[in-house]
Coordinates of C-alpha atoms in Angstrom, one line a residue:
Chain A
X1 CA -146.4 -254.7 -56.6
X2 CA -148.4 -252.5 -58.7
X3 CA -149.5 -253.3 -62.0
X4 CA -147.9 -251.1 -64.2
X5 CA -146.1 -252.3 -67.4
X6 CA -144.2 -250.4 -69.9
X7 CA -143.6 -250.9 -73.8
X8 CA -141.2 -251.7 -75.2
X9 CA -138.5 -252.3 -72.3
X10 CA -135.7 -251.5 -75.0
X11 CA -135.5 -249.6 -77.9
X12 CA -132.9 -248.2 -80.2
X13 CA -133.8 -246.1 -82.8
X14 CA -132.3 -243.5 -85.1
X15 CA -132.0 -239.8 -85.1
X16 CA -135.2 -238.1 -86.5
X17 CA -137.5 -240.7 -86.2
X18 CA -140.7 -240.7 -83.9
X19 CA -140.9 -243.0 -80.8
X20 CA -144.1 -243.7 -79.1
X21 CA -143.8 -245.2 -75.5
X22 CA -146.8 -246.8 -73.8
X23 CA -147.3 -247.0 -70.2
X24 CA -150.2 -249.3 -68.9
X25 CA -151.8 -249.4 -65.6
X26 CA -154.4 -251.7 -63.7
X27 CA -155.0 -250.0 -60.3
X28 CA -157.2 -247.6 -62.1
X29 CA -155.3 -244.9 -60.5
X30 CA -155.8 -241.0 -61.8
X31 CA -152.4 -239.6 -61.8
X32 CA -149.9 -240.8 -64.1
X33 CA -146.3 -239.5 -64.8
X34 CA -143.5 -240.2 -67.0
X35 CA -140.0 -239.2 -65.9
X36 CA -136.4 -239.3 -67.6
X37 CA -133.6 -240.9 -65.6
X38 CA -129.9 -239.8 -66.6
X39 CA -126.8 -240.1 -64.5
X40 CA -126.3 -237.1 -62.1
X41 CA -129.5 -235.9 -62.7
X42 CA -132.0 -238.4 -60.8
X43 CA -135.5 -238.6 -62.3
X44 CA -136.8 -235.4 -63.9
X45 CA -140.5 -235.2 -65.0
X46 CA -141.4 -234.9 -68.5
X47 CA -145.4 -235.0 -68.2
X48 CA -148.2 -236.0 -66.3
X49 CA -151.7 -236.3 -66.5
X50 CA -154.7 -235.8 -63.7
X51 CA -157.3 -237.6 -65.9
X52 CA -158.7 -238.9 -69.1
X53 CA -157.5 -235.9 -72.0
X54 CA -155.9 -233.9 -69.1
X55 CA -152.0 -233.4 -69.2
X56 CA -149.5 -231.0 -68.5
X57 CA -146.1 -230.1 -68.8
X58 CA -143.4 -231.4 -66.5
X59 CA -139.6 -229.8 -65.8
X60 CA -138.3 -231.0 -69.0
X61 CA -140.8 -231.4 -71.5
X62 CA -139.2 -229.8 -74.8
X63 CA -139.0 -232.5 -77.4
X64 CA -141.8 -234.8 -75.9
X65 CA -145.8 -234.9 -76.0
X66 CA -148.2 -237.0 -74.0
X67 CA -151.5 -238.6 -74.7
X68 CA -154.0 -240.1 -72.4
X69 CA -157.3 -241.6 -74.0
X70 CA -158.1 -244.1 -71.4
X71 CA -157.7 -244.3 -67.8
X72 CA -155.5 -247.1 -67.9
X73 CA -153.0 -245.8 -71.0
X74 CA -150.7 -243.0 -70.9
X75 CA -148.4 -242.7 -74.2
X76 CA -145.4 -240.5 -74.3
X77 CA -144.1 -239.5 -78.0
X78 CA -140.8 -238.1 -79.4
X79 CA -142.0 -236.6 -82.5
X80 CA -138.8 -236.4 -83.7
X81 CA -136.0 -238.7 -81.6
X82 CA -132.4 -236.6 -80.9
X83 CA -129.1 -238.7 -79.3
X84 CA -130.0 -236.5 -76.0
X85 CA -133.2 -238.3 -75.4
X86 CA -130.9 -241.4 -74.9
X87 CA -132.2 -242.1 -71.3
X88 CA -134.1 -244.8 -69.5
X89 CA -137.8 -243.7 -69.5
X90 CA -139.8 -244.2 -66.3
X91 CA -143.7 -244.2 -65.5
X92 CA -145.1 -244.0 -62.5
X93 CA -149.2 -243.8 -61.1
X94 CA -150.4 -242.5 -57.9
X95 CA -153.9 -241.5 -56.4
X96 CA -155.2 -239.1 -54.0
X97 CA -154.9 -240.7 -49.8
X98 CA -157.0 -240.0 -47.3
X99 CA -154.5 -238.2 -45.6
X100 CA -152.6 -236.5 -48.6
X101 CA -150.7 -237.1 -51.1
X102 CA -150.1 -240.9 -51.9
X103 CA -147.0 -243.0 -53.0
X104 CA -146.2 -243.0 -56.3
X105 CA -145.4 -246.3 -58.3
X106 CA -143.0 -247.0 -60.8
X107 CA -143.0 -249.3 -63.8
X108 CA -140.0 -251.3 -64.6
X109 CA -138.7 -248.7 -67.0
X110 CA -138.0 -248.3 -71.1
X111 CA -134.1 -248.0 -72.3
X112 CA -134.3 -245.8 -75.1
X113 CA -131.2 -245.5 -77.2
X114 CA -131.1 -242.6 -80.2
X115 CA -128.4 -243.3 -82.7
Chain B
X1 CA -137.6 -222.8 -56.4
X2 CA -138.1 -226.4 -54.3
X3 CA -134.7 -228.8 -54.7
X4 CA -133.6 -231.9 -53.0
X5 CA -129.5 -232.3 -52.1
X6 CA -128.5 -235.6 -51.8
X7 CA -124.3 -234.7 -51.0
X8 CA -123.1 -238.0 -51.4
X9 CA -122.7 -239.6 -55.1
X10 CA -121.4 -243.1 -54.0
X11 CA -121.1 -244.4 -50.3
X12 CA -119.3 -247.7 -49.8
X13 CA -119.9 -249.6 -46.7
X14 CA -118.7 -253.0 -45.3
X15 CA -121.8 -255.6 -44.7
X16 CA -122.7 -255.4 -40.8
X17 CA -121.9 -251.7 -40.8
X18 CA -124.1 -248.7 -40.3
X19 CA -125.6 -246.8 -42.9
X20 CA -126.5 -242.8 -43.2
X21 CA -127.6 -241.6 -46.3
X22 CA -128.2 -237.5 -46.3
X23 CA -130.8 -235.8 -48.0
X24 CA -131.5 -232.0 -47.8
X25 CA -134.7 -230.2 -49.5
X26 CA -135.9 -226.7 -49.9
X27 CA -139.5 -226.2 -49.0
X28 CA -141.2 -223.2 -47.1
X29 CA -144.2 -225.4 -45.9
X30 CA -144.1 -228.7 -43.9
X31 CA -142.9 -230.8 -46.8
X32 CA -144.1 -234.6 -48.3
X33 CA -141.0 -236.6 -48.3
X34 CA -140.0 -239.8 -49.5
X35 CA -137.1 -242.5 -49.8
X36 CA -136.7 -244.8 -52.7
X37 CA -134.4 -247.6 -53.7
X38 CA -133.6 -248.6 -57.3
X39 CA -131.5 -252.0 -57.7
X40 CA -130.0 -252.3 -61.0
X41 CA -132.1 -252.7 -64.0
X42 CA -135.1 -252.2 -61.8
X43 CA -137.7 -249.5 -61.3
X44 CA -138.1 -247.7 -58.0
X45 CA -139.6 -249.1 -54.8
X46 CA -140.6 -247.0 -52.0
X47 CA -138.6 -247.7 -48.7
X48 CA -140.6 -244.9 -46.9
X49 CA -142.6 -241.6 -46.4
X50 CA -143.0 -238.8 -44.1
X51 CA -146.2 -236.7 -44.1
X52 CA -146.8 -235.5 -40.6
X53 CA -146.6 -236.8 -36.8
X54 CA -143.7 -238.3 -35.6
X55 CA -140.6 -237.4 -37.2
X56 CA -138.9 -240.4 -36.9
X57 CA -140.4 -243.2 -39.7
X58 CA -140.1 -246.9 -40.3
X59 CA -139.9 -248.3 -43.6
X60 CA -139.2 -251.8 -45.0
X61 CA -136.1 -253.6 -45.4
X62 CA -135.1 -252.4 -41.8
X63 CA -134.5 -248.6 -42.8
X64 CA -135.5 -245.6 -41.1
X65 CA -135.7 -241.9 -41.6
X66 CA -135.7 -239.2 -39.3
X67 CA -137.3 -235.9 -40.4
X68 CA -135.7 -232.5 -38.9
X69 CA -137.1 -229.5 -40.0
X70 CA -134.6 -227.3 -38.4
X71 CA -132.5 -228.5 -40.5
X72 CA -134.3 -229.0 -43.5
X73 CA -133.0 -232.8 -43.5
X74 CA -134.4 -236.4 -44.0
X75 CA -131.7 -238.4 -43.5
X76 CA -132.1 -242.4 -43.9
X77 CA -130.7 -244.9 -41.7
X78 CA -130.0 -248.6 -41.0
X79 CA -128.4 -250.2 -38.0
X80 CA -126.8 -253.3 -40.2
X81 CA -126.3 -253.2 -43.8
X82 CA -126.4 -256.4 -45.8
X83 CA -124.8 -257.3 -49.3
X84 CA -128.5 -257.0 -50.5
X85 CA -128.8 -253.5 -49.9
X86 CA -126.3 -252.6 -52.7
X87 CA -128.3 -250.2 -54.7
X88 CA -129.3 -246.3 -55.5
X89 CA -131.4 -244.4 -53.3
X90 CA -133.2 -241.4 -54.1
X91 CA -134.7 -238.8 -51.9
X92 CA -137.9 -236.8 -53.4
X93 CA -140.2 -234.3 -52.2
X94 CA -143.9 -233.4 -52.6
X95 CA -143.9 -230.7 -55.3
X96 CA -146.3 -227.7 -54.9
X97 CA -148.9 -227.3 -57.3
X98 CA -150.4 -230.4 -56.3
X99 CA -150.9 -234.0 -58.5
X100 CA -148.9 -235.6 -56.1
X101 CA -145.7 -234.4 -58.5
X102 CA -142.1 -235.4 -56.9
X103 CA -139.0 -233.6 -57.2
X104 CA -135.9 -235.9 -56.8
X105 CA -132.6 -235.8 -55.8
X106 CA -129.8 -237.2 -57.8
X107 CA -129.4 -240.1 -55.9
X108 CA -126.7 -241.7 -53.8
X109 CA -125.3 -245.5 -55.3
X110 CA -124.4 -247.7 -52.1
X111 CA -121.5 -250.2 -52.6
X112 CA -121.3 -252.6 -49.7
X113 CA -118.0 -254.7 -49.3
X114 CA -118.5 -258.3 -47.8

């Protein structure tokens, strides 16, 4: 299994509070991603990173920000959590393979509940 | 815009029966295609992937998938399902713009009856 950890694994918070989720990898992969998973929607990309300090928006980035100050860590921040951000959040990593894009490997997920 | 459609939200099969999960994609060029499996409370695990070459791809756990360009499909198959195959299955396509981004389908939840 790819060395990806997410913390915390579960979190309950209140509307309006800031929340930071952490993704840590030990694979030295260049690309890192944050997804949210909701019933009926599969996984949707929030933000991604293609190197230290290099990040960009995904499909559902409103209300989220990210930072990557080291290769191994990718942080997702909800500046002011809302109930619509209740979801399961997955981090993923990948590298560019010799023949093209390589597999994305996923972390165990963080279940976030916003009351 | 790129998209992935998994027409079946839920499928129930009997143990030992064959399985086919459907996936259709929208993409102009030759796509990069993936199937992932998610067991309850777990992250996603890659079953198989198609980049080029042989259109019939073998994966882990006895799964295979066939790329059909004319039908824009990448259906997942298994000849004999085991109770442990009960999970959610996601089809994904590599997104334009690089950076190994993926676009996922909504998933198909598989239940297996003994």
